[in-house]
Amino acid sequence: MSETISNDYLSMINKTGSGYNIPVIVDAIVGAVITPGKEIVTAQKERVDGTISGMASLKSSTLISQTTINKLSGSDDYTMASTDSKTVNLSISNRSKLDAFSHTITNVTTAKPMVMLVNNWTSLTTHIYDQAYLDIKVNGAAIDSTLGGVAGRMDVSSDNATELTAKLNAISGIKAQMVKVSDTSYTMVVTSEPGSSFSIVSPSTASRLETSGTHANTDVTASSAASLTFNGVAITRSTNAITDLIDGVTVNLLSDNEFDNDAATAAPATVTTTVSASRSSTKIQATVEGLIAELNLYKADLNALGFVDEVGDADGQLANNSYLRGAKQKLMNLMTAPISGYGDSNIYFVEFGIKTAKDGSYVFDKTTFNRTYSNAPEKFDALTQDKAYASDPNVLVYSSSGSNLPQGKHTFTDSTDKLDAGTSTEKVLTRTGSGTFTFSTSDYTGFHFQSTSANPGDLDIYVGRSAKTKLFNFFADALATSGNHDKVVDLYKDRSTDLAAKLTKIDQREASLQAMYTKQFTDMEKVVSMATSSSEYVTQLVDGWNKS
């Protein structure tokens, strides 16, 4: 043979086997089959799990905003004043009923408590009361105690002075204490609330603990009511905390101040105390700015979760998420929707000075705020105070914050007892009671109105849900376990579970392919090893040909 036969092809056959790294070859083949699909499913699961985490962050942000906004009370929107705060001061009892006012108060006499002094107790521990029980009433009602089937009867058998005093002091509406007069003499002081009274009756009318005051050691001073002149009208009340003179306000009588007894005054002059409440633009502005700040924090959280990184890979956890887009849209709708029920005209967030900037954030518009405060300051009540009232001030309207009665103006027709007669929401109200009549319908839970007349006449009813309530309900709906948020999260969790199961199947297929290809290449390796001797024979034969 004139040409030399090449042995290059023989280098592929190792004397001890194929020479290939079988695990590497198997991993490459299996990877080519498994990796593309597995990477897709893994990426899907990572996105789904990221969305679940983002939904949790959104819920946390929603809860924080709801809690913060719910703290807005509006109680600081008014400045309360008294020209003689030692005699009279004011406190807010119902902010929703509060309005600006100025009133004069004269001839103040505070309500006094009933006082019972029981003298000459010789010891706090060894002086034992000599009766087995006491029958006690506060303001004519038996106390919450029963002995031998008798209501209001309290067991005091074998009680010493200290034990007896403690039992009396524990009774609602009564205070009792022992006062040391000397080392061997103590006085029990029993008092009622101002303007209130109590009675203590023992088995023996000669007992020292008898409010009849017949015992030599017992002195009883009756209670007295409070009195004052309010805007020229003489007023008497049983308490020093008067809640029915000024809507939404408690008038607290602190001390008597009927006359000015200054020696320099020729004749005693009636002392006039002026009490007033006025809106404070500074405090209302602070409320508005606080609301704006919290709304911007919430929007910033939404924007961060929905951020789309157009040049990198730093998307927010809810980028391009439909639920997040819906949440943003709902907030925008809320902020542009009217607030009704505060009169015949609607109120809008922008009238509070809340303006939307070009970047979507909210900013304070001082000019609009000042215009509203100057022209219609009562509109700011719609920031934090729900309203429910009638065009007839003698009709009391009640509508809870959770009532399903729509906000706004409603008409009541007396002849048919219908609310919003002739409209698609017409309801027939049921009248109950006597003396004070209640009108209600089961269709509107949490709503009714009351009148002293069975026929109050035609009237308008206004029900307003404040900006605070509307926002609180907005967040509450988002947080509700039956709401869309949890439903969406449950769907994503189901999707994550499905993808995890799919990855498990992929892993199982990968292991199966690994086993199959490993077996095939191992079997091939055995064949190659068996061919080693044949390879040596062929090599020697070829070498012999080349030498010949």
PDB file of N, CA and C in Angstrom, residues 104-135:
ATOM      1  N   THR A 104     -73.764  84.041  77.468  1.00  0.00           N
ATOM      2  CA  THR A 104     -73.430  84.637  78.763  1.00  0.00           C
ATOM      3  C   THR A 104     -74.024  83.799  79.888  1.00  0.00           C
ATOM      4  N   ILE A 105     -73.275  83.671  80.971  1.00  0.00           N
ATOM      5  CA  ILE A 105     -73.702  82.910  82.143  1.00  0.00           C
ATOM      6  C   ILE A 105     -73.493  83.775  83.385  1.00  0.00           C
ATOM      7  N   THR A 106     -74.512  83.862  84.220  1.00  0.00           N
ATOM      8  CA  THR A 106     -74.415  84.616  85.477  1.00  0.00           C
ATOM      9  C   THR A 106     -75.040  83.789  86.597  1.00  0.00           C
ATOM     10  N   ASN A 107     -74.873  84.267  87.808  1.00  0.00           N
ATOM     11  CA  ASN A 107     -75.529  83.691  89.000  1.00  0.00           C
ATOM     12  C   ASN A 107     -75.270  82.186  89.127  1.00  0.00           C
ATOM     13  N   VAL A 108     -74.024  81.819  89.083  1.00  0.00           N
ATOM     14  CA  VAL A 108     -73.672  80.403  89.137  1.00  0.00           C
ATOM     15  C   VAL A 108     -73.664  79.903  90.581  1.00  0.00           C
ATOM     16  N   THR A 109     -74.435  78.846  90.815  1.00  0.00           N
ATOM     17  CA  THR A 109     -74.375  78.122  92.083  1.00  0.00           C
ATOM     18  C   THR A 109     -74.202  76.652  91.745  1.00  0.00           C
ATOM     19  N   THR A 110     -73.106  76.088  92.181  1.00  0.00           N
ATOM     20  CA  THR A 110     -72.821  74.692  91.829  1.00  0.00           C
ATOM     21  C   THR A 110     -73.695  73.731  92.627  1.00  0.00           C
ATOM     22  N   ALA A 111     -73.938  72.577  92.034  1.00  0.00           N
ATOM     23  CA  ALA A 111     -74.650  71.511  92.751  1.00  0.00           C
ATOM     24  C   ALA A 111     -73.770  71.012  93.894  1.00  0.00           C
ATOM     25  N   LYS A 112     -74.396  70.734  95.019  1.00  0.00           N
ATOM     26  CA  LYS A 112     -73.661  70.273  96.198  1.00  0.00           C
ATOM     27  C   LYS A 112     -74.038  68.819  96.506  1.00  0.00           C
ATOM     28  N   PRO A 113     -73.089  68.053  97.020  1.00  0.00           N
ATOM     29  CA  PRO A 113     -73.394  66.658  97.350  1.00  0.00           C
ATOM     30  C   PRO A 113     -74.126  66.538  98.684  1.00  0.00           C
ATOM     31  N   MET A 114     -74.791  65.446  98.871  1.00  0.00           N
ATOM     32  CA  MET A 114     -75.322  65.103 100.181  1.00  0.00           C
ATOM     33  C   MET A 114     -74.144  64.621 101.032  1.00  0.00           C
ATOM     34  N   VAL A 115     -74.077  65.092 102.255  1.00  0.00           N
ATOM     35  CA  VAL A 115     -72.955  64.739 103.133  1.00  0.00           C
ATOM     36  C   VAL A 115     -73.503  64.175 104.439  1.00  0.00           C
ATOM     37  N   MET A 116     -72.963  63.028 104.827  1.00  0.00           N
ATOM     38  CA  MET A 116     -73.340  62.391 106.091  1.00  0.00           C
ATOM     39  C   MET A 116     -72.071  62.245 106.933  1.00  0.00           C
ATOM     40  N   LEU A 117     -72.038  62.905 108.090  1.00  0.00           N
ATOM     41  CA  LEU A 117     -70.903  62.815 109.009  1.00  0.00           C
ATOM     42  C   LEU A 117     -71.294  61.928 110.180  1.00  0.00           C
ATOM     43  N   VAL A 118     -70.548  60.849 110.359  1.00  0.00           N
ATOM     44  CA  VAL A 118     -70.802  59.931 111.470  1.00  0.00           C
ATOM     45  C   VAL A 118     -69.599  60.037 112.410  1.00  0.00           C
ATOM     46  N   ASN A 119     -69.807  60.690 113.556  1.00  0.00           N
ATOM     47  CA  ASN A 119     -68.711  61.061 114.447  1.00  0.00           C
ATOM     48  C   ASN A 119     -68.456  60.019 115.541  1.00  0.00           C
ATOM     49  N   ASN A 120     -67.317  60.236 116.236  1.00  0.00           N
ATOM     50  CA  ASN A 120     -66.973  59.530 117.467  1.00  0.00           C
ATOM     51  C   ASN A 120     -66.791  58.023 117.292  1.00  0.00           C
ATOM     52  N   TRP A 121     -66.113  57.628 116.214  1.00  0.00           N
ATOM     53  CA  TRP A 121     -65.634  56.249 116.132  1.00  0.00           C
ATOM     54  C   TRP A 121     -64.339  56.201 116.925  1.00  0.00           C
ATOM     55  N   THR A 122     -64.218  55.264 117.815  1.00  0.00           N
ATOM     56  CA  THR A 122     -63.072  55.254 118.728  1.00  0.00           C
ATOM     57  C   THR A 122     -61.848  54.556 118.150  1.00  0.00           C
ATOM     58  N   SER A 123     -62.062  53.676 117.164  1.00  0.00           N
ATOM     59  CA  SER A 123     -60.941  52.927 116.587  1.00  0.00           C
ATOM     60  C   SER A 123     -61.317  52.479 115.180  1.00  0.00           C
ATOM     61  N   LEU A 124     -60.298  52.385 114.335  1.00  0.00           N
ATOM     62  CA  LEU A 124     -60.543  51.923 112.960  1.00  0.00           C
ATOM     63  C   LEU A 124     -60.739  50.416 112.901  1.00  0.00           C
ATOM     64  N   THR A 125     -60.183  49.701 113.889  1.00  0.00           N
ATOM     65  CA  THR A 125     -60.202  48.234 113.813  1.00  0.00           C
ATOM     66  C   THR A 125     -61.022  47.573 114.920  1.00  0.00           C
ATOM     67  N   THR A 126     -61.040  48.162 116.102  1.00  0.00           N
ATOM     68  CA  THR A 126     -61.729  47.486 117.210  1.00  0.00           C
ATOM     69  C   THR A 126     -63.154  47.984 117.422  1.00  0.00           C
ATOM     70  N   HIS A 127     -63.483  49.127 116.839  1.00  0.00           N
ATOM     71  CA  HIS A 127     -64.845  49.637 116.969  1.00  0.00           C
ATOM     72  C   HIS A 127     -65.714  48.900 115.941  1.00  0.00           C
ATOM     73  N   ILE A 128     -66.568  48.005 116.437  1.00  0.00           N
ATOM     74  CA  ILE A 128     -67.409  47.160 115.587  1.00  0.00           C
ATOM     75  C   ILE A 128     -68.801  47.770 115.483  1.00  0.00           C
ATOM     76  N   TYR A 129     -69.323  47.848 114.233  1.00  0.00           N
ATOM     77  CA  TYR A 129     -70.677  48.368 114.045  1.00  0.00           C
ATOM     78  C   TYR A 129     -71.671  47.371 114.627  1.00  0.00           C
ATOM     79  N   ASP A 130     -72.703  47.880 115.306  1.00  0.00           N
ATOM     80  CA  ASP A 130     -73.570  47.015 116.103  1.00  0.00           C
ATOM     81  C   ASP A 130     -74.815  46.513 115.381  1.00  0.00           C
ATOM     82  N   GLN A 131     -74.909  46.714 114.059  1.00  0.00           N
ATOM     83  CA  GLN A 131     -76.076  46.231 113.322  1.00  0.00           C
ATOM     84  C   GLN A 131     -75.642  45.174 112.287  1.00  0.00           C
ATOM     85  N   ALA A 132     -76.584  44.301 111.888  1.00  0.00           N
ATOM     86  CA  ALA A 132     -76.250  43.183 111.001  1.00  0.00           C
ATOM     87  C   ALA A 132     -76.315  43.558 109.524  1.00  0.00           C
ATOM     88  N   TYR A 133     -77.108  44.559 109.196  1.00  0.00           N
ATOM     89  CA  TYR A 133     -77.248  44.915 107.779  1.00  0.00           C
ATOM     90  C   TYR A 133     -77.659  46.375 107.649  1.00  0.00           C
ATOM     91  N   LEU A 134     -77.559  46.869 106.393  1.00  0.00           N
ATOM     92  CA  LEU A 134     -78.017  48.211 106.060  1.00  0.00           C
ATOM     93  C   LEU A 134     -78.811  48.142 104.761  1.00  0.00           C
ATOM     94  N   ASP A 135     -79.894  48.873 104.673  1.00  0.00           N
ATOM     95  CA  ASP A 135     -80.656  49.011 103.431  1.00  0.00           C
ATOM     96  C   ASP A 135     -80.261  50.342 102.797  1.00  0.00           C
TER      97      ASP A 135
END
